[in-house]
Amino acid sequence: MHSLNVALGDRAYAIHIGRGLLEQAGRILPCLKTQRVAIVTNDVVGPLYLERLRSALENAGVAVSTVVLPDGEAHKDWQTLNRIFDMLLAERCERSTTLIALGGGVVGDMGGFAAACYQRGMPFIQIPTTLLAQVDSSVGGKTAINHPLGKNMIGAFYQPRLVLADIDTLDTLPDRELSAGLAEVIKYGLIRDPEFLAWIETHLDRLLARDTAALAFAIERSCRNKAEVVAADETEQGERALLNLGHTFGHAIETGMGYGQWLHGEAVAAGTMMAAELSRALGWIGKEDVARVEALFERARLPVWGPRLGVERYLEFMSHDKKVEAGRLRLVLLRALGRAVIHGDATQGEIAAAIEARCR
Amino acid sequence: MHSLNVALGDRAYAIHIGRGLLEQAGRILPCLKTQRVAIVTNDVVGPLYLERLRSALENAGVAVSTVVLPDGEAHKDWQTLNRIFDMLLAERCERSTTLIALGGGVVGDMGGFAAACYQRGMPFIQIPTTLLAQVDSSVGGKTAINHPLGKNMIGAFYQPRLVLADIDTLDTLPDRELSAGLAEVIKYGLIRDPEFLAWIETHLDRLLARDTAALAFAIERSCRNKAEVVAADETEQGERALLNLGHTFGHAIETGMGYGQWLHGEAVAAGTMMAAELSRALGWIGKEDVARVEALFERARLPVWGPRLGVERYLEFMSHDKKVEAGRLRLVLLRALGRAVIHGDATQGEIAAAIEARCR
């Protein structure tokens, strides 16, 4: 097992990465405030892993309540969030009860937001079961639900007390979801870790074959990158925005196509190609760099072209981005492969051209 | 004008209390992050005061968006909250836009919660226009909406950057709302400020007659009490719970009667009588103390008897209280008039008897 620390002062927490963690209630117990938990999961992950976690906790004397949500980004809304509140109140969960989110990014985002809001804040643990959640969304305390006009528009910064990434849970992950997770893994290489980027290029086949050692390394290195950025800028006043490479374009794809049509990681891959294309048009990276990114995404079985929503609709959805300042889009672009920057000076025309060039 | 400071480190803020503050955009400008605000108000307060605030801000070069919500506790729900989000997104408000809550406790609670959640947090200013909001709910950062099973169950601790209590706005306050506010004023006297309690007894007629100097003194003294408690215990780990005298019983009345039937302050007055009765039954205060509290509430035209919901329903609603720990109700009771304590050892029978004794 590998362990990392997210250095956030009195809200610091550990990330454990390894096999068989779901059965190790002993890792969870010290993080509970009382012997009571409420587990939030979905109807895909629940049947596979809920009983394993529940019995580990119950055998350790912990009282367990559960709620099983419908799976998918299309349900990351208030209505589904409210099912968590209904359960917490019906089961008389207290503000000292610990909420455990067992699932992918959607479950983690909603479980975390519910924990942030229930009785104005209850303790919270992330047990991510997808690669995407293990390398990205479970770490750093961003929680949210979607609004019809924009993804993740309503949420909170609310840190978990523990993240348990059990690599065993990846055994049942569909190939498409594995690839989606790789989009975020590749992202860390592109924004700040060129050595990791080269490692991914070398080891991508092992990752796709779900080789344990390769996955463990990729998850740990990704989490370490994320933990460093979050510790330096918890509420995204600056550097943290770099983690959003490809996300402004990608959120437009997700919102425009209807939540759940594209997986988040797929939209991030296509969005990253748009960011790369714009970086190239600005003269920051070369054609061969764009081709290198494209080749890596393609090998990872990720889309490298955005859907034809129409440039106007892209720009419309992007105008709601959380990084907009004084009406101006601030985009994460690539100064080089391995070095991302925030750029607020791209013109509408330049942005439109990059979208146009990467839609098919 | 009187000014106070809520000492919360880098989240410290000022409370200004006086006449004509609504027109003084100059007080607001230094607290804005950008020259953009979104004002949240309701259909009672809006027609009276929105234009005054809006034109003061617009004349100072600030762009103003607005949303007018339906009035009343019955609307303190997700559906109404979502109208704020719809407006913020439709108007392309950014996370640097400042949300201003112009209204009573419901507007402040919902506006504050919307600000806490929109894009994971936007700056926020309280302009309370009821006595209750000016002396209590606008200060301290408690924000929330109601759930059918419990009042204020879903919310956040989220501090404003400024509180402007314009006494002018009390000129149009209905008598019933003025009385409701006095319940919270009397509360400060009962829980920690016996000198203030005596002052209220002496000056109650002036307060009911809306004498400016008396109101200004009562608001400032109340806010000072609240600011001290909040600075010592922002997230209610201990002492802050004392501010909830009468609230556990009161929330049961509000929830049981249907939100909006009883004003919050009315429910707090009747609930405080139940807490006083229980304190008497425990031998902490005497019959004459209970009578003194009752006489003061009655003079303030507040209810001193709870509705006959049935003791079982009271206990059911109270079991969802945020102060419940390990299944045990923790009640705020009176060791003496002017000294409240948290008590977790009252039996169900003792609590039931106190409710029974104060229902009519």
XYZ file of C-alpha atoms in Angstrom:
720
model
C 0.000 0.000 0.000
C 1.138 3.531 -0.808
C 0.108 6.493 1.308
C 0.180 10.215 0.615
C -0.759 13.234 2.645
C -2.776 16.243 1.475
C -1.179 19.039 3.499
C -4.048 21.293 4.468
C -3.210 22.164 8.071
C -5.924 21.088 10.462
C -7.832 19.645 7.496
C -4.932 17.497 6.282
C -5.798 13.944 5.267
C -4.310 10.722 3.977
C -4.762 9.012 0.626
C -4.165 5.258 0.755
C -3.688 3.402 -2.534
C -3.571 -0.396 -2.711
C -5.420 -3.685 -3.016
C -7.950 -5.047 -0.543
C -8.527 -1.725 1.219
C -12.323 -2.057 1.143
C -12.171 -4.878 3.673
C -9.801 -3.016 5.989
C -12.205 -1.249 8.312
C -9.210 -0.549 10.505
C -8.135 2.183 8.094
C -11.516 3.877 8.393
C -12.230 3.602 12.119
C -9.693 6.204 13.319
C -11.278 8.757 10.964
C -14.821 8.346 12.330
C -16.152 10.833 14.862
C -18.685 8.313 16.186
C -19.466 4.669 15.431
C -21.980 5.678 12.754
C -21.656 5.992 9.003
C -23.958 6.625 6.063
C -22.746 5.106 2.793
C -23.741 6.741 -0.494
C -23.253 4.584 -3.592
C -24.977 3.886 -6.919
C -26.819 0.987 -8.534
C -23.753 -0.180 -10.462
C -21.116 -0.005 -7.719
C -23.460 -0.940 -4.870
C -24.172 -4.519 -5.983
C -20.434 -5.101 -6.469
C -18.860 -3.560 -3.366
C -21.385 -2.263 -0.848
C -21.719 -5.482 1.155
C -17.942 -5.889 1.397
C -17.591 -2.428 2.923
C -20.716 -2.680 5.052
C -19.790 -5.965 6.666
C -16.233 -4.810 7.359
C -17.653 -1.809 9.196
C -20.452 -3.664 10.969
C -18.026 -6.320 12.159
C -16.047 -3.485 13.709
C -19.155 -2.321 15.574
C -20.105 0.571 13.311
C -23.790 1.261 12.588
C -24.302 1.629 8.831
C -27.068 3.374 6.853
C -27.032 3.308 3.062
C -28.550 4.967 0.016
C -28.179 3.681 -3.542
C -28.477 6.368 -6.229
C -29.049 5.913 -9.965
C -25.752 5.780 -11.852
C -24.444 8.495 -14.118
C -23.741 12.166 -14.687
C -27.349 12.712 -15.822
C -28.374 12.205 -12.173
C -25.882 14.649 -10.672
C -28.683 17.028 -9.849
C -30.643 18.385 -6.932
C -33.305 15.689 -7.109
C -30.797 12.903 -6.611
C -28.884 14.892 -3.992
C -32.118 15.239 -2.086
C -32.416 11.459 -1.873
C -29.257 11.537 0.230
C -30.789 14.159 2.548
C -34.028 12.141 2.776
C -32.080 9.074 3.851
C -29.905 10.994 6.340
C -32.978 12.509 7.992
C -35.105 9.364 7.877
C -32.269 7.399 9.486
C -31.695 10.181 12.031
C -28.076 10.625 11.038
C -26.400 13.240 13.220
C -23.898 15.899 12.306
C -21.238 13.652 13.840
C -22.203 10.731 11.544
C -19.594 10.171 8.816
C -20.742 10.072 5.203
C -18.805 7.643 2.990
C -18.990 8.095 -0.791
C -18.429 4.699 -2.446
C -18.310 5.074 -6.216
C -17.016 7.152 -9.082
C -16.787 10.886 -9.585
C -20.525 11.492 -9.589
C -21.078 9.677 -6.294
C -18.067 11.448 -4.775
C -19.179 14.884 -5.948
C -22.727 14.409 -4.707
C -21.810 12.595 -1.509
C -19.271 15.299 -0.710
C -21.717 18.104 -1.400
C -24.377 16.400 0.719
C -21.842 16.053 3.546
C -20.908 19.736 3.189
C -24.567 20.798 3.523
C -26.213 18.285 5.875
C -26.687 20.078 9.176
C -24.121 22.557 7.786
C -21.368 19.958 7.548
C -20.729 16.342 8.589
C -17.460 14.337 8.334
C -16.840 12.667 5.005
C -14.688 9.876 3.504
C -14.042 9.134 -0.171
C -13.769 5.554 -1.431
C -13.371 6.085 -5.190
C -14.042 3.041 -7.373
C -13.196 4.389 -10.833
C -9.782 5.357 -12.134
C -11.005 8.889 -12.761
C -12.189 9.306 -9.187
C -9.037 7.698 -7.775
C -6.642 9.954 -9.665
C -8.612 13.165 -9.590
C -12.096 13.870 -8.308
C -11.831 12.190 -4.888
C -8.842 14.338 -3.908
C -8.979 18.040 -3.167
C -12.451 18.701 -1.818
C -14.265 19.954 -4.910
C -17.883 18.850 -4.605
C -20.834 19.889 -6.749
C -23.991 19.144 -8.669
C -24.816 20.287 -12.196
C -27.250 22.982 -13.320
C -28.933 22.798 -16.745
C -26.856 25.830 -17.745
C -23.526 24.605 -16.492
C -21.613 21.696 -15.033
C -20.575 21.736 -11.372
C -22.122 25.178 -10.935
C -23.507 24.512 -7.444
C -21.169 23.072 -4.870
C -18.650 23.562 -2.113
C -14.997 23.186 -1.278
C -15.258 20.491 1.377
C -12.351 18.207 2.191
C -12.716 14.509 3.042
C -11.029 13.075 6.142
C -9.612 10.140 4.194
C -9.368 8.836 0.638
C -9.171 5.051 0.148
C -8.305 4.075 -3.422
C -8.766 0.298 -3.602
C -7.239 -0.876 -6.872
C -9.310 -4.091 -6.643
C -12.374 -2.075 -7.597
C -10.827 -1.297 -10.985
C -11.112 -4.998 -11.922
C -14.803 -4.488 -12.727
C -14.427 -1.087 -14.379
C -15.671 -1.009 -18.009
C -12.942 -0.300 -20.573
C -14.588 2.942 -21.542
C -14.365 4.197 -17.938
C -10.754 3.091 -17.630
C -9.912 5.175 -20.682
C -11.839 8.138 -19.285
C -9.706 7.964 -16.153
C -6.540 7.898 -18.249
C -7.507 11.296 -19.673
C -6.982 12.826 -16.232
C -3.785 10.827 -15.684
C -2.389 12.208 -18.947
C -3.518 15.670 -17.853
C -1.059 15.715 -14.925
C 1.754 14.896 -17.324
C 0.698 17.667 -19.665
C 0.250 20.435 -17.101
C 3.224 19.984 -14.755
C 5.008 16.632 -14.930
C 6.799 15.978 -18.262
C 8.683 13.030 -16.776
C 5.351 11.397 -15.895
C 4.089 12.150 -19.414
C 6.991 10.191 -20.870
C 6.362 7.374 -18.370
C 2.704 7.173 -19.462
C 3.738 6.995 -23.106
C 6.031 4.112 -22.278
C 3.624 2.239 -20.011
C 0.236 2.936 -21.594
C -0.228 -0.649 -22.765
C 0.371 -1.949 -19.251
C -2.147 0.561 -17.910
C -4.744 -0.522 -20.468
C -4.048 -4.159 -19.492
C -4.738 -3.147 -15.849
C -1.320 -4.162 -14.616
C -1.438 -3.590 -10.851
C 2.009 -2.086 -10.451
C 1.517 0.298 -13.367
C -1.920 1.379 -12.119
C -0.616 1.862 -8.574
C 2.233 4.015 -9.840
C -0.024 6.101 -12.087
C -2.583 6.635 -9.330
C 0.026 7.586 -6.761
C 1.868 9.957 -9.086
C -1.420 11.571 -10.144
C -2.569 11.973 -6.549
C 0.790 13.416 -5.567
C 0.523 16.017 -8.323
C -3.011 16.830 -7.278
C -2.169 16.972 -3.560
C 0.682 19.404 -4.197
C -1.498 21.734 -6.221
C -4.412 21.595 -3.773
C -2.178 22.191 -0.752
C -0.805 25.313 -2.449
C -4.179 26.697 -3.583
C -7.161 24.980 -1.953
C -9.903 27.284 -3.257
C -8.529 27.904 -6.745
C -7.366 31.470 -6.424
C -4.541 30.712 -8.878
C -2.471 27.603 -9.647
C -5.284 25.111 -8.977
C -7.047 26.276 -12.127
C -4.289 24.536 -14.125
C -5.913 21.211 -13.178
C -8.714 22.295 -15.490
C -6.763 21.761 -18.719
C -9.315 20.845 -21.382
C -12.167 21.249 -18.894
C -13.693 24.514 -20.123
C -14.054 23.058 -23.617
C -14.951 19.688 -22.102
C -17.706 21.049 -19.869
C -19.251 22.658 -22.949
C -19.269 19.244 -24.627
C -20.811 17.568 -21.575
C -23.456 20.253 -21.100
C -24.157 20.623 -24.808
C -24.516 16.897 -25.481
C -26.638 16.356 -22.380
C -25.033 15.202 -19.141
C -23.952 11.576 -19.336
C -23.684 11.243 -23.115
C -19.959 11.804 -23.015
C -17.987 10.603 -20.023
C -16.176 13.424 -18.260
C -12.759 12.040 -19.186
C -13.778 11.708 -22.830
C -14.865 15.336 -22.931
C -11.620 16.345 -21.230
C -9.587 14.529 -23.891
C -11.382 16.224 -26.786
C -11.262 19.524 -24.872
C -7.546 19.134 -24.289
C -7.063 18.749 -28.043
C -8.826 22.113 -28.476
C -6.582 23.672 -25.841
C -3.550 22.158 -27.568
C -4.711 23.476 -30.944
C -5.175 26.978 -29.502
C -1.737 26.779 -27.859
C -0.299 25.860 -31.235
C -2.114 28.725 -32.963
C -0.570 31.083 -30.382
C 2.838 29.730 -31.355
C 3.540 28.150 -27.954
C 3.750 24.510 -28.993
C 4.427 22.949 -32.380
C 2.401 20.736 -34.710
C 4.469 17.772 -33.573
C 3.472 18.455 -29.943
C -0.210 18.460 -30.873
C 0.325 15.231 -32.769
C 2.092 13.692 -29.753
C -0.856 14.495 -27.471
C -3.327 13.258 -30.053
C -1.451 9.983 -30.487
C -1.401 9.375 -26.750
C -5.134 9.990 -26.364
C -5.848 7.775 -29.353
C -3.771 4.963 -27.925
C -5.733 5.419 -24.687
C -8.919 4.959 -26.760
C -10.112 8.483 -26.097
C -11.859 10.868 -28.499
C -9.601 13.510 -30.009
C -12.353 15.405 -31.822
C -15.239 17.317 -30.276
C -18.843 16.866 -31.411
C -20.283 19.359 -33.911
C -22.377 21.409 -31.478
C -21.706 24.559 -33.478
C -19.076 27.047 -32.355
C -21.710 29.458 -31.038
C -23.049 26.871 -28.615
C -19.558 26.006 -27.435
C -18.887 29.672 -26.721
C -22.276 30.055 -25.034
C -21.649 27.168 -22.617
C -18.052 28.248 -22.061
C -19.207 31.740 -21.095
C -20.625 30.248 -17.859
C -17.233 28.849 -16.886
C -16.187 29.458 -13.283
C -12.888 30.913 -14.464
C -14.582 33.786 -16.342
C -13.398 37.117 -14.952
C -14.889 40.458 -15.988
C -16.636 38.712 -18.863
C -13.363 37.284 -20.146
C -12.651 33.561 -20.510
C -9.504 32.418 -18.768
C -8.288 29.267 -20.464
C -5.711 26.714 -19.403
C -3.279 26.388 -22.293
C 0.064 24.723 -22.904
C 3.284 26.752 -22.961
C 4.987 23.426 -23.548
C 4.069 19.774 -23.037
C 4.475 19.558 -19.267
C 3.845 23.231 -18.552
C 0.336 24.714 -18.496
C -0.525 28.379 -17.966
C -3.677 30.422 -17.479
C -4.322 32.675 -20.460
C -6.972 35.391 -20.390
C -6.110 37.137 -23.638
C -7.297 34.738 -26.312
C -9.810 36.454 -28.611
C -13.221 34.974 -29.368
C -11.974 34.455 -32.908
C -8.910 32.496 -31.800
C -10.993 30.338 -29.464
C -13.627 29.730 -32.151
C -10.963 28.723 -34.672
C -9.457 26.170 -32.274
C -12.901 24.648 -31.610
C -13.682 24.561 -35.331
C -10.366 22.885 -36.073
C -10.995 20.118 -33.546
C -14.641 19.262 -34.265
C -15.640 16.487 -36.561
C -24.120 55.059 13.213
C -22.717 52.303 15.423
C -20.197 49.817 14.140
C -19.095 46.455 15.480
C -16.576 43.911 14.323
C -17.055 40.145 14.112
C -13.552 38.902 14.921
C -13.024 35.926 12.633
C -9.437 36.418 11.482
C -9.194 36.731 7.727
C -12.976 36.443 7.526
C -13.633 39.275 9.999
C -16.355 41.731 9.038
C -18.138 44.878 10.165
C -21.734 45.352 11.276
C -23.006 48.907 10.775
C -26.223 49.925 12.538
C -27.975 53.229 11.827
C -30.434 55.191 9.738
C -30.157 55.862 6.001
C -27.559 53.158 5.363
C -29.389 51.800 2.325
C -28.550 54.916 0.336
C -24.889 54.879 1.370
C -23.310 52.864 -1.426
C -19.983 54.099 -0.116
C -20.236 51.623 2.766
C -20.721 48.745 0.323
C -18.170 49.570 -2.396
C -14.999 48.707 -0.436
C -16.449 45.228 0.245
C -17.047 44.373 -3.424
C -14.531 42.257 -5.311
C -15.680 43.657 -8.663
C -18.190 46.305 -9.726
C -20.953 43.691 -9.976
C -23.652 42.657 -7.545
C -26.693 40.389 -7.569
C -29.421 41.466 -5.145
C -31.731 38.814 -3.683
C -34.908 40.147 -2.080
C -38.583 39.211 -1.751
C -41.921 40.516 -3.000
C -42.644 42.409 0.225
C -39.268 44.056 0.826
C -38.412 44.535 -2.860
C -41.158 47.060 -3.667
C -40.190 49.079 -0.569
C -36.400 49.173 -0.683
C -34.920 47.548 -3.794
C -34.887 50.692 -5.941
C -33.246 52.746 -3.196
C -30.371 50.259 -2.940
C -30.155 49.636 -6.657
C -29.905 53.279 -7.630
C -27.326 54.000 -4.920
C -25.174 51.212 -6.355
C -25.785 52.031 -10.011
C -24.956 55.674 -9.404
C -21.639 54.463 -8.026
C -20.979 52.545 -11.257
C -21.928 49.085 -10.049
C -23.784 46.699 -12.394
C -26.817 45.259 -10.604
C -28.798 42.062 -11.261
C -31.820 41.212 -9.124
C -34.164 38.382 -8.219
C -37.385 38.805 -6.233
C -38.462 35.695 -4.313
C -41.872 34.940 -2.778
C -42.020 36.042 0.864
C -42.059 33.699 3.833
C -40.626 30.673 5.579
C -42.828 28.352 3.482
C -40.594 29.234 0.512
C -37.263 28.557 2.231
C -36.792 25.477 0.115
C -34.708 24.130 -2.740
C -37.184 25.276 -5.387
C -36.915 28.913 -4.361
C -33.153 28.645 -3.844
C -32.889 27.399 -7.401
C -34.496 30.612 -8.638
C -31.428 32.416 -7.313
C -29.111 30.049 -9.189
C -31.190 30.435 -12.364
C -30.831 34.214 -12.171
C -27.102 34.086 -11.386
C -26.448 31.838 -14.382
C -28.817 33.606 -16.766
C -27.186 36.941 -15.897
C -23.722 35.382 -16.174
C -22.771 36.340 -12.655
C -19.200 35.308 -11.921
C -17.687 33.868 -8.790
C -16.312 37.358 -8.079
C -19.808 38.911 -8.260
C -21.093 39.889 -4.794
C -24.494 38.596 -3.705
C -26.481 41.020 -1.521
C -29.351 39.631 0.567
C -31.896 42.426 1.125
C -34.663 41.243 3.430
C -35.477 39.307 6.564
C -34.157 36.044 7.908
C -35.491 33.885 5.101
C -33.912 36.022 2.382
C -30.655 36.167 4.337
C -30.552 32.411 4.946
C -31.304 31.578 1.321
C -29.161 34.321 -0.182
C -26.271 33.280 2.031
C -26.638 29.606 1.158
C -26.843 30.444 -2.549
C -23.662 32.523 -2.201
C -21.949 29.645 -0.382
C -22.792 27.217 -3.204
C -22.721 29.244 -6.436
C -19.545 28.262 -8.225
C -18.462 26.907 -4.799
C -18.598 30.316 -3.134
C -19.084 33.971 -4.079
C -18.748 37.069 -1.827
C -21.847 37.984 0.118
C -23.331 40.980 1.996
C -26.284 41.017 4.382
C -28.721 43.947 4.448
C -31.299 42.750 6.998
C -34.639 44.578 6.968
C -36.420 42.927 9.902
C -35.592 43.265 13.579
C -35.059 39.506 13.810
C -32.563 39.509 10.964
C -30.800 42.610 12.290
C -30.284 41.227 15.790
C -29.669 37.615 14.957
C -29.836 35.789 11.638
C -27.744 38.192 9.535
C -24.759 37.866 11.870
C -22.621 34.778 12.219
C -22.757 33.029 8.879
C -25.426 30.407 9.474
C -27.225 29.873 6.178
C -29.732 27.156 5.283
C -32.922 25.971 3.690
C -35.572 23.763 5.291
C -36.335 20.097 4.655
C -39.852 18.687 5.185
C -38.439 16.727 8.131
C -36.527 19.548 9.765
C -35.835 23.255 9.770
C -32.470 24.540 8.546
C -31.284 20.989 7.892
C -29.416 21.808 4.670
C -27.000 24.703 4.726
C -23.525 26.044 5.302
C -21.463 28.162 7.637
C -20.626 31.019 5.290
C -19.736 34.451 6.594
C -20.820 37.705 4.931
C -18.282 40.441 4.175
C -20.491 43.126 5.687
C -23.768 43.501 7.570
C -25.719 46.756 7.085
C -28.609 47.117 9.542
C -30.592 50.151 8.369
C -33.043 51.043 11.129
C -35.141 52.992 8.595
C -36.338 49.690 7.186
C -38.020 48.858 10.489
C -40.496 51.724 9.905
C -42.486 49.490 7.555
C -42.152 46.296 9.603
C -45.521 44.807 10.672
C -46.084 44.778 14.451
C -46.138 40.988 14.470
C -42.647 40.867 12.932
C -41.335 43.488 15.345
C -42.496 41.290 18.235
C -40.919 38.225 16.624
C -37.596 40.066 16.523
C -37.922 40.985 20.186
C -37.992 37.269 21.041
C -34.371 36.994 19.874
C -33.438 40.252 21.636
C -34.831 38.882 24.909
C -32.930 35.643 24.230
C -29.550 37.386 24.544
C -30.593 38.732 27.922
C -31.698 35.306 29.081
C -28.660 33.330 27.933
C -25.720 35.579 28.858
C -26.556 39.223 29.559
C -28.715 39.748 32.677
C -28.020 43.484 32.657
C -29.464 43.685 29.146
C -32.455 41.616 30.270
C -33.204 44.217 32.924
C -32.737 46.996 30.358
C -35.246 45.325 28.023
C -37.776 45.035 30.844
C -37.398 48.752 31.526
C -37.447 49.874 27.885
C -39.836 47.428 26.256
C -42.521 50.042 25.676
C -40.049 52.269 23.868
C -38.970 49.334 21.714
C -42.583 48.527 20.840
C -43.094 52.209 19.990
C -40.071 51.903 17.627
C -38.083 54.591 19.400
C -34.903 54.954 17.315
C -32.457 55.252 20.186
C -33.930 52.263 22.003
C -33.936 50.137 18.849
C -30.367 51.139 18.005
C -29.211 50.212 21.499
C -31.040 46.863 21.459
C -29.730 45.955 18.006
C -26.161 46.886 18.861
C -26.186 45.076 22.200
C -27.728 41.992 20.587
C -25.191 42.008 17.751
C -22.348 42.473 20.226
C -23.513 39.415 22.169
C -23.846 37.415 18.984
C -20.481 38.562 17.584
C -18.709 37.542 20.797
C -20.224 34.080 20.768
C -19.593 33.534 17.053
C -15.979 34.711 17.267
C -15.382 32.193 20.057
C -17.127 29.255 18.342
C -17.858 29.829 14.659
C -19.063 26.331 13.761
C -20.967 25.540 16.959
C -18.668 23.035 18.561
C -19.712 24.338 21.985
C -20.807 27.735 23.307
C -22.557 28.844 20.124
C -25.307 26.299 20.761
C -26.470 28.522 23.637
C -27.854 30.933 21.027
C -30.424 28.226 20.366
C -32.366 28.751 23.604
C -35.956 27.785 22.852
C -35.041 26.794 19.295
C -35.255 22.995 19.561
C -38.806 23.260 20.901
C -39.440 26.169 18.520
C -38.279 24.338 15.399
C -40.684 21.514 16.295
C -43.502 24.076 16.405
C -42.463 25.600 13.070
C -42.063 22.238 11.337
C -45.141 20.701 12.953
C -47.443 23.622 12.160
C -46.126 23.915 8.595
C -43.374 26.392 7.791
C -44.632 29.976 7.887
C -47.669 29.458 10.128
C -45.759 30.617 13.178
C -43.066 33.251 12.763
C -39.664 31.997 13.884
C -39.540 34.472 16.764
C -42.995 33.430 17.937
C -41.969 29.778 17.991
C -38.780 30.716 19.853
C -40.812 32.551 22.527
C -43.137 29.594 23.130
C -40.141 27.234 22.948
C -38.247 29.329 25.466
C -41.173 28.960 27.873
C -40.823 25.181 27.515
C -37.090 25.429 28.201
C -37.808 27.642 31.208
C -40.407 25.180 32.495
C -37.952 22.297 32.167
C -35.255 24.347 33.901
C -37.721 24.956 36.741
C -38.600 21.266 36.928
C -34.887 20.516 37.295
C -34.784 22.940 40.212
C -32.475 25.422 38.490
C -34.793 28.423 38.364
C -37.863 29.248 40.405
C -41.539 29.722 39.596
C -41.041 33.466 39.881
C -38.287 33.325 37.219
C -40.601 31.494 34.828
C -43.274 34.076 35.536
C -40.818 36.902 34.868
C -39.905 35.479 31.440
C -43.553 34.866 30.647
C -44.523 38.414 31.610
C -41.801 39.877 29.393
C -42.832 37.818 26.349
C -46.469 38.696 26.927
C -45.686 42.395 27.124
C -43.750 41.935 23.843
C -46.978 40.441 22.382
C -45.428 37.036 21.902
C -47.041 33.614 22.436
C -46.112 31.926 25.711
C -47.912 28.659 25.006
C -47.084 26.126 22.309
C -49.710 24.670 19.966
C -51.238 21.271 20.842
C -49.317 19.185 18.306
C -49.238 16.254 20.711
C -46.146 15.507 22.765
C -45.180 12.595 20.516
C -44.955 14.838 17.477
C -42.903 17.394 19.389
C -40.451 14.680 20.377
C -40.388 13.295 16.830
C -39.468 16.651 15.285
C -37.018 17.389 18.084
C -35.238 14.092 17.447
C -33.933 15.564 14.163
C -32.303 18.492 15.988
C -28.737 19.278 14.934
C -27.642 19.167 18.570
C -28.601 15.489 18.974
C -25.532 13.446 19.919
C -25.546 9.644 20.112
C -29.342 9.707 19.926
C -29.574 12.063 22.903
C -31.176 15.506 22.773
C -28.924 18.285 24.014
C -31.127 21.135 25.168
C -30.281 24.727 25.998
C -31.688 25.360 29.468
C -31.472 28.112 32.080
C -29.262 27.731 35.138
C -30.434 31.217 36.021
C -31.998 34.117 34.134
C -28.942 35.389 32.269
C -27.059 32.091 32.267
C -27.857 29.305 29.811
C -26.209 25.882 29.709
C -26.286 22.841 27.428
C -27.936 19.895 29.124
C -27.844 16.407 27.644
C -29.286 14.487 30.578
C -32.953 15.404 30.556
C -35.105 12.287 30.265
C -37.799 11.906 27.626
C -40.296 12.021 30.471
C -38.970 15.325 31.813
C -38.962 16.856 28.332
C -42.469 15.588 27.616
C -43.751 17.017 30.887
C -42.327 20.450 30.110
C -43.934 20.448 26.652
C -47.243 19.285 28.098
C -47.142 21.993 30.749
C -46.634 24.751 28.171
C -49.132 23.715 25.474
C -52.586 25.149 25.320
